[in-house]
Amino acid sequence: MSNRKHVVIALGASLAVAGVVWACGPDFPNQLLDHRAATLKATPQNSFAFEAKHLLVATDTLQAHETGDANSGDAKPEDIAKAQGLTLQQEQRVDALRKLDDGDKAYDEGKDLPEDLRLYVAGAMDFSAANPACPASDPSAASAAPCAAPDASKLDRARARFEALLALPPDQAKLRSTWAAYMLGRIHAERAATSVTDDAAFKSERDASARMFQLARARAIAGASDTQGLAVASFGEEARLYLYNDQQACDWKKLYVDSDPCGKGISPADLKHAIALYAAQAGHGSDSAVNSLSTLAANVLRDEDRATALIDGPVSQRLLVSYALARMGGDGNTGVEAGDDTNKPVAPPPVLTVLVAAIEKQGLDRVAGADRLAALAYSVGRYDLATTLAAKAPGPLSSWVKAKLALQKGDLVAAAAAYADAAKAFPQANDPKPSIEPLNAELILGEQGVLAIGRGEYVDALGHLYDAANRVGGVGDVYDENGGTYGYSGDVSYIAERVLTIDELKAFIDAHVPASPAPAKSTDKDHAYGSPPLANNLRWLLARRLMRDGRYDEAQEYLPVSGDLRFGQVDLRAKAREYAKAMHDASSAWTDIGKAQARYSAAVIARENGMELFGFEQAPDYNALGGSLDGGVGQDAKSMSQTFVTDGERKRYADTVAKPDYRFHYRYLAADDATAAADLLPPRSQAFAAVMCKATGWMLEGPPDYNDHYQGYGEAASTAPSERERRITAYYQRYVTQGAHVAWADNFGSQCEAPDFDRARALLRHQRVLKARHLVRRYLSLEIGGLVLVVGVLVALVLRRRRRRVA
């Protein structure tokens, strides 16, 4: 069996692509061909994370720092120091100062440190003392909540130290000026929170806080140390200043819960301000900001009036449209349920229709992201508006929408042209405002393939899907840590194995699919070679098709090269040559026993290496899954009844079915070869019994999770014998009827001797001698009479000739 391994590549959960949920199970790849109508009707959409991070393009080099805590217990001291922007000696001194009672002591004993660092350490200690934490109710909790209102006097001391730090000349404050400005922003934010009932005081503190957060960014841009990413974090802190209603701050818990009315009291102007700040933070790569934008968009879109009030802001308008596309469109199937090709209508959420209409009413000249709105209009059935908007913003997303609109009209030619336009404009790595994300660039190619196969363009379909899989890389699929799979290998393998003819596939591979070299051998016993890339897998698939078709010499070029351990330890090219020779000898050997021996040798190879040499990539053998499962990839007879399947494809699918069409079909072929060998052996020979025993054993083994009587989910099991069971009975009965008793007959099929063909030859010679002797004894009188008659005739002829001479 194949030892192919799957490489699990972790993807962020936010990289979910548009489309239908296709298949579930261990390592089952995404298959666009499973539900073709749904695939082609799915709304074009980018992930929300992608859109959120491109609402506002960063114009500086500030970076978010959200990857973890460098101060964790297993961090090295030098790494901790680096994360603080300090030398190791400075970090050790700061750590010692933090253990003192208060900021004054820390400042007095930190005279050996740079002044800005000395002031910051003292101020940070004052700030911590001003905000005491209560023990968490759960002793294992990572943090504790503030115990009471901040100590105003200690907070004032912290503020004074941070302000003194910022008053230093900039070149003397590079270590901690960004940090100090950020902390002053937090101090003023806390004061604003305690002044919410005093409008003037609240606005004064809020403005002061905002200025400090802005100063933190300015200092970082000017070159001050920002190893903790505080400048980018300050966008989010500043945004929180605008999430207040008249009575309270609306924290994330209040905004997230549907029933909490807090968010409704936030003014539209403040919401737009907060959204713009979070968008700027997200534009610097902050995942935290993406989550914040998601929460705000979800909160706003619960209320049609609030959503309408935000559309006059370009950033907030794009946010709502992007969220609606990515998070509120269900499976994105344009009014079609996932997996349903019957055009069953599904009404979009009412707020989406209202949102589209409100933006349209405001004027199409004020649309922020016409291509995104075109996709949203398509998703709610506003095809006229989608057409207009797609024309306003040329690009791959608009072309993708145009393809969907053409399909909605039934114009497959126009759809193909639109897909071609979309596929040309792949996003560039340095594009600050990409129209589509990379995963969607691959999806467009995949959908091109679905459309092409629906038009009967089978080779082109393979080309599009192969290109999509190649862009994914590796085996053509990407596996995320949650068990999801993105990729196109299943569709590529289906077309290559069941739709294209062997010669079409061979021509395609010769032109487009070069093999990658085998990796160098490792001396490490635990070294894993991983899965072979898609190109090598596709060439291997062709090789097995050629082997099944008896084109053994042609298969050699496409089988894995000797020593390529990605395909296991067996030299498949050598085994294929050995099999080809055995099959040749099975028809050309001089004697029947010679033919039988060759046929049996071929049978053993087919049984032991059948998956690697003859196995189907998908049904019924599932080499794609290592043979361990009997479903999850490829297409079946039921899928041939869906739309976008041509009569030509149905015929090709039927023509390429496994013969016989049973799981691990090569085991049946091996058994056929074994019984054919038995046909040429003396029935009473040990070789005959051994060959029939082996054939029976191969059927007894069966696939490891085989269920002979399974009829399908929800259906009663069949009581009729399976083909496997029928063969077991027939093989044993043939042995009992024709063969000689052997010592291991009681365990026939499970304990078999190797066939001894030399003994069979000796037995055949002995049988022939015995037969000759029997014939002699049985017909001796006739033989003597015949001999006398012949002698008499000869004597008569001689005498007659002599008389003529005398005469």
Coordinates of C-alpha atoms in Angstrom, one line a residue, residues 180-535:
A180 CA 5.4 57.2 27.7
A181 CA 3.0 58.8 25.2
Y182 CA 1.0 55.6 25.0
M183 CA 0.8 55.4 28.8
L184 CA -0.3 59.1 29.0
G185 CA -3.0 58.2 26.5
R186 CA -4.2 55.4 28.8
I187 CA -4.2 57.7 31.9
H188 CA -6.3 60.3 30.1
A189 CA -8.6 57.5 28.8
E190 CA -9.1 56.3 32.4
R191 CA -10.0 59.8 33.5
A192 CA -12.4 60.1 30.6
A193 CA -14.1 56.9 31.7
T194 CA -14.7 58.3 35.2
S195 CA -16.0 61.6 33.8
V196 CA -18.7 60.3 31.5
T197 CA -21.5 62.1 33.3
D198 CA -19.6 65.5 32.9
D199 CA -19.7 66.2 29.2
A200 CA -17.1 69.0 29.2
A201 CA -14.7 67.0 31.4
F202 CA -15.2 63.8 29.4
K203 CA -14.4 65.6 26.1
S204 CA -11.4 67.3 27.5
E205 CA -9.9 64.1 28.8
R206 CA -10.8 62.2 25.6
D207 CA -9.1 64.9 23.5
A208 CA -6.0 64.7 25.7
S209 CA -5.9 61.0 25.4
A210 CA -6.3 61.1 21.7
R211 CA -3.4 63.6 21.4
M212 CA -1.1 61.3 23.4
F213 CA -1.9 58.2 21.3
Q214 CA -1.2 60.3 18.2
L215 CA 2.0 61.4 19.7
A216 CA 3.0 57.8 20.4
R217 CA 2.6 57.1 16.7
A218 CA 4.5 60.2 15.7
R219 CA 7.5 59.4 18.0
A220 CA 7.6 55.8 16.7
I221 CA 7.6 57.0 13.1
A222 CA 10.4 59.4 14.0
G223 CA 12.5 56.5 15.1
A224 CA 11.8 56.0 18.8
S225 CA 11.8 52.4 20.1
D226 CA 8.6 50.6 19.7
T227 CA 9.5 46.9 20.1
Q228 CA 6.0 46.2 21.7
G229 CA 4.0 47.6 18.8
L230 CA 2.4 50.3 21.0
A231 CA 2.1 52.7 18.1
V232 CA -0.2 50.4 16.2
A233 CA -2.0 49.4 19.4
S234 CA -2.6 53.1 20.0
F235 CA -5.0 53.2 17.1
G236 CA -7.3 50.7 18.9
E237 CA -6.9 52.5 22.2
E238 CA -7.9 55.8 20.6
A239 CA -10.8 54.1 18.8
R240 CA -12.2 53.0 22.2
L241 CA -12.5 56.6 23.2
Y242 CA -15.4 57.0 20.7
L243 CA -17.4 53.9 21.8
Y244 CA -19.4 55.7 24.4
N245 CA -23.1 56.5 24.6
D246 CA -24.5 59.2 26.9
Q247 CA -24.2 57.0 30.0
Q248 CA -21.4 54.5 29.6
A249 CA -18.5 53.0 27.7
C250 CA -19.7 50.2 25.3
D251 CA -17.2 47.5 25.9
W252 CA -16.9 44.4 23.6
K253 CA -19.2 42.3 25.7
K254 CA -22.0 44.9 25.4
L255 CA -21.4 45.3 21.7
Y256 CA -21.3 41.6 21.0
V257 CA -24.5 40.6 22.8
D258 CA -27.6 41.1 20.6
S259 CA -29.9 42.1 23.4
D260 CA -27.6 44.8 24.9
P261 CA -28.7 48.3 23.7
C262 CA -25.4 50.0 24.5
G263 CA -24.3 50.3 20.9
K264 CA -27.4 52.0 19.8
G265 CA -26.5 55.1 21.8
I266 CA -23.2 55.6 20.1
S267 CA -23.5 58.6 17.7
P268 CA -22.9 57.8 14.0
A269 CA -20.0 60.4 13.9
D270 CA -18.3 58.6 16.8
L271 CA -18.8 55.2 15.2
K272 CA -17.3 56.4 11.9
H273 CA -14.3 57.8 13.8
A274 CA -13.8 54.6 15.7
I275 CA -14.1 52.5 12.5
A276 CA -11.5 54.7 10.8
L277 CA -9.1 54.2 13.6
Y278 CA -9.6 50.4 13.8
A279 CA -9.2 50.3 10.0
A280 CA -5.9 52.1 10.2
Q281 CA -4.8 49.6 12.9
A282 CA -5.9 46.7 10.7
G283 CA -4.1 48.2 7.8
H284 CA -0.9 47.8 9.8
G285 CA -1.6 44.0 10.1
S286 CA -3.4 43.9 13.5
D287 CA -5.7 40.9 13.9
S288 CA -7.1 42.5 17.1
A289 CA -8.4 45.4 14.9
V290 CA -10.0 42.9 12.5
N291 CA -11.9 41.4 15.4
S292 CA -12.9 44.9 16.6
L293 CA -14.2 45.8 13.1
S294 CA -16.1 42.6 12.9
T295 CA -17.8 43.3 16.3
L296 CA -18.7 46.8 15.3
A297 CA -20.1 45.8 11.9
A298 CA -22.2 43.0 13.3
N299 CA -23.6 45.4 16.0
V300 CA -24.5 48.1 13.4
L301 CA -26.0 45.7 10.9
R302 CA -28.6 44.5 13.5
D303 CA -30.3 47.8 12.9
E304 CA -31.3 49.0 9.4
D305 CA -31.4 52.7 10.5
R306 CA -28.0 52.6 12.1
A307 CA -26.5 50.9 9.0
T308 CA -28.0 53.5 6.7
A309 CA -26.6 56.3 8.9
L310 CA -23.0 55.1 8.3
I311 CA -23.0 54.7 4.6
D312 CA -22.0 58.4 3.9
G313 CA -18.5 57.5 5.3
P314 CA -16.3 55.7 2.7
V315 CA -14.5 53.6 5.2
S316 CA -17.6 52.7 7.2
Q317 CA -19.6 52.0 4.0
R318 CA -16.9 49.6 2.8
L319 CA -16.8 47.9 6.2
L320 CA -20.5 47.2 6.2
V321 CA -20.4 45.9 2.6
S322 CA -17.4 43.7 3.3
Y323 CA -18.9 42.3 6.5
A324 CA -22.2 41.7 4.8
L325 CA -20.5 39.8 2.0
A326 CA -18.2 37.7 4.1
R327 CA -20.3 37.1 7.3
M328 CA -23.9 37.5 6.5
G329 CA -24.4 35.9 3.1
G330 CA -24.5 32.3 4.6
D331 CA -22.7 30.1 2.1
G332 CA -22.7 32.8 -0.5
N333 CA -24.8 30.9 -3.0
T334 CA -26.9 33.6 -4.5
G335 CA -30.2 32.2 -3.3
V336 CA -29.2 28.6 -3.6
E337 CA -28.7 26.3 -0.6
A338 CA -25.3 24.5 -0.3
G339 CA -25.2 21.4 -2.4
D340 CA -28.6 22.1 -3.9
D341 CA -28.7 22.4 -7.7
T342 CA -32.5 22.8 -7.9
N343 CA -32.5 26.6 -7.7
K344 CA -34.4 26.6 -4.5
P345 CA -34.7 30.3 -3.5
V346 CA -33.2 31.4 -0.2
A347 CA -34.1 35.0 0.8
P348 CA -31.1 37.1 1.8
P349 CA -31.2 38.9 5.3
P350 CA -33.5 41.9 4.9
V351 CA -30.8 44.3 6.2
L352 CA -28.6 43.5 3.2
T353 CA -31.3 44.5 0.8
V354 CA -31.8 47.7 2.7
L355 CA -28.1 48.4 2.8
V356 CA -27.8 48.0 -0.9
A357 CA -30.8 50.2 -1.6
A358 CA -29.6 52.9 0.8
I359 CA -26.1 53.1 -0.9
E360 CA -27.8 53.2 -4.3
K361 CA -30.1 56.0 -3.2
Q362 CA -27.2 58.1 -1.9
G363 CA -25.8 58.0 -5.4
L364 CA -23.5 55.6 -7.3
D365 CA -20.9 58.4 -7.6
R366 CA -20.4 58.1 -3.8
V367 CA -19.9 54.4 -3.7
A368 CA -16.7 53.3 -1.9
G369 CA -15.6 50.0 -3.6
A370 CA -18.0 49.6 -6.5
D371 CA -16.8 46.1 -7.2
R372 CA -17.6 45.0 -3.6
L373 CA -21.0 46.5 -3.8
A374 CA -21.6 44.9 -7.1
A375 CA -20.9 41.5 -5.5
L376 CA -23.3 42.4 -2.7
A377 CA -26.0 43.5 -5.1
Y378 CA -25.6 40.2 -7.0
S379 CA -26.0 38.3 -3.7
V380 CA -29.4 39.9 -3.0
G381 CA -30.6 39.5 -6.5
R382 CA -30.1 43.1 -7.7
Y383 CA -28.6 42.0 -11.0
D384 CA -29.3 45.3 -12.8
L385 CA -27.4 47.2 -10.1
A386 CA -24.7 44.6 -10.0
T387 CA -24.2 45.0 -13.8
T388 CA -23.9 48.8 -13.5
L389 CA -21.5 48.7 -10.6
A390 CA -19.3 46.0 -12.1
A391 CA -18.9 48.3 -15.1
K392 CA -17.8 51.2 -12.9
A393 CA -14.8 49.5 -11.3
P394 CA -12.8 47.3 -13.8
G395 CA -10.8 44.6 -12.2
P396 CA -10.7 40.9 -11.3
L397 CA -13.5 41.2 -8.8
S398 CA -15.8 43.0 -11.2
S399 CA -15.0 40.5 -13.9
W400 CA -15.8 37.7 -11.5
V401 CA -19.2 39.3 -10.8
K402 CA -19.7 39.7 -14.6
A403 CA -19.1 36.0 -15.0
K404 CA -21.8 35.2 -12.4
L405 CA -24.2 37.6 -14.1
A406 CA -23.6 36.0 -17.5
L407 CA -24.2 32.5 -15.9
Q408 CA -27.4 33.8 -14.4
K409 CA -28.6 34.7 -17.9
G410 CA -27.4 31.3 -19.3
D411 CA -24.7 32.9 -21.5
L412 CA -21.8 30.5 -21.0
V413 CA -19.7 32.1 -23.7
A414 CA -19.8 35.5 -22.0
A415 CA -19.2 33.9 -18.7
A416 CA -16.1 32.1 -20.0
A417 CA -14.8 35.4 -21.4
A418 CA -15.4 37.2 -18.0
Y419 CA -13.7 34.4 -16.1
A420 CA -10.7 34.7 -18.5
D421 CA -10.5 38.5 -17.8
A422 CA -10.7 37.9 -14.0
A423 CA -8.0 35.2 -14.2
K424 CA -5.5 37.5 -16.0
A425 CA -5.5 40.0 -13.1
F426 CA -3.9 38.0 -10.3
P427 CA -3.1 40.1 -7.2
Q428 CA 0.4 41.3 -7.0
A429 CA 2.4 41.0 -3.7
N430 CA 3.1 44.7 -3.7
D431 CA -0.4 45.9 -4.7
P432 CA -1.6 48.2 -1.8
K433 CA -5.2 47.9 -2.9
P434 CA -5.8 44.4 -4.3
S435 CA -9.2 43.6 -5.6
I436 CA -9.1 39.9 -4.6
E437 CA -7.1 37.9 -2.1
P438 CA -4.7 35.1 -3.3
L439 CA -7.1 32.3 -2.3
N440 CA -9.7 33.8 -4.6
A441 CA -7.3 34.0 -7.5
E442 CA -7.1 30.3 -7.2
L443 CA -10.8 29.9 -6.8
I444 CA -11.4 31.9 -10.0
L445 CA -9.2 29.4 -11.9
G446 CA -11.1 26.6 -10.3
E447 CA -14.4 28.0 -11.3
Q448 CA -13.1 28.4 -14.9
G449 CA -12.4 24.7 -14.8
V450 CA -16.0 23.9 -13.6
L451 CA -17.4 26.0 -16.4
A452 CA -15.1 24.5 -19.0
I453 CA -16.1 20.9 -18.1
G454 CA -19.7 22.0 -18.3
R455 CA -19.1 23.2 -21.8
G456 CA -17.4 19.9 -22.8
E457 CA -13.9 21.4 -22.9
Y458 CA -12.3 18.7 -20.9
V459 CA -8.6 19.3 -21.5
D460 CA -9.1 23.0 -20.8
A461 CA -11.0 22.1 -17.6
L462 CA -8.0 20.1 -16.4
G463 CA -5.7 22.9 -17.3
H464 CA -7.6 25.5 -15.2
L465 CA -8.0 23.3 -12.2
Y466 CA -4.4 22.1 -12.4
D467 CA -3.2 25.7 -12.5
A468 CA -5.3 26.5 -9.5
A469 CA -3.9 23.5 -7.6
N470 CA -0.4 24.5 -8.6
R471 CA -0.9 27.9 -7.2
V472 CA -1.9 26.3 -3.9
G473 CA 1.4 24.3 -4.1
G474 CA 2.4 21.0 -2.6
V475 CA -0.1 18.3 -3.4
G476 CA -2.6 20.9 -4.5
D477 CA -4.4 21.1 -1.1
V478 CA -3.7 23.1 2.1
Y479 CA -4.8 21.6 5.4
D480 CA -5.5 23.9 8.3
E481 CA -5.2 23.0 11.9
N482 CA -9.0 22.8 12.4
G483 CA -9.3 20.0 9.8
G484 CA -10.5 22.2 6.9
T485 CA -9.1 21.7 3.5
Y486 CA -8.6 24.2 0.6
G487 CA -7.4 23.0 -2.8
Y488 CA -8.2 21.3 -6.0
S489 CA -6.4 18.0 -6.2
G490 CA -9.6 16.0 -6.0
D491 CA -11.1 17.7 -9.1
V492 CA -7.8 17.5 -11.0
S493 CA -7.5 13.8 -10.3
Y494 CA -11.2 13.2 -11.3
I495 CA -10.8 14.8 -14.7
A496 CA -7.4 13.1 -15.3
E497 CA -8.6 9.7 -14.3
R498 CA -12.3 9.5 -15.4
V499 CA -12.8 12.2 -18.1
L500 CA -9.8 12.5 -20.3
T501 CA -8.7 9.6 -22.5
I502 CA -5.3 8.2 -21.8
D503 CA -3.8 9.8 -24.8
E504 CA -5.4 13.2 -24.0
L505 CA -3.9 13.0 -20.5
K506 CA -0.5 11.9 -21.7
A507 CA -0.4 14.8 -24.2
F508 CA -1.4 17.3 -21.4
I509 CA 1.2 15.9 -19.0
D510 CA 4.0 15.9 -21.6
A511 CA 3.2 19.6 -22.3
H512 CA 2.5 20.9 -18.8
V513 CA 3.5 18.6 -16.0
P514 CA 7.2 18.1 -15.5
A515 CA 8.3 15.8 -12.7
S516 CA 10.2 17.2 -9.7
P517 CA 13.4 15.4 -8.8
A518 CA 13.5 13.0 -5.9
P519 CA 14.7 14.5 -2.6
A520 CA 18.2 13.6 -1.5
K521 CA 18.3 10.6 0.8
S522 CA 18.6 11.3 4.5
T523 CA 20.7 9.4 7.0
D524 CA 18.2 10.2 9.7
K525 CA 16.0 7.2 10.3
D526 CA 13.2 9.4 11.5
H527 CA 13.4 11.7 8.5
A528 CA 10.0 12.1 6.8
Y529 CA 10.0 12.7 3.1
G530 CA 6.5 14.0 3.0
S531 CA 4.0 13.9 0.1
P532 CA 5.2 14.2 -3.5
P533 CA 4.1 17.4 -5.3
L534 CA 1.0 17.5 -7.5
A535 CA 2.9 17.1 -10.7

